[in-house]
C-alpha angles and dihedrals in degrees: 000000000000090000092052092049091049091049091049090050090050092049091049091050090049092050092048092048092048091047092051091048091049091048093050092045095051094045097043093109088064104044102027096072090054091051091047092050090051091054097044122096118207124220091250091059094059116110132171114282133191099256144001111218117205112194119213119262143154097262131062096227093092092053093045092050092047092051091047092052090047091051089051088059098247093135140023094225139026118216120189125188120218129235141128115311119191112199099143127032098225097035121059111175119178116277092234092057093047091051092050092049093047093047091049091047092052093047 
């Protein structure tokens, strides 16, 4: 009997979890915008911080955005991680060198 009760409890838990997931999925157009507004930061709320951290990636947009934010005075320091960056198929310079060159080029 204990095995049947445990199985029944597990099935009930699964049904409740699936029902909750289905409810959240079908009502996401109502509650998701509120959650997004809570997470968003407006331009007027930005204030200078200690450091801007740019994580490595395959594209240069992250570096360019980090340098731009640094130039706007939103941080005292700019920290960039290194990693492989693929800008050209035949040429694969190190990510650290590309970041240094791009940061120097942008000022």
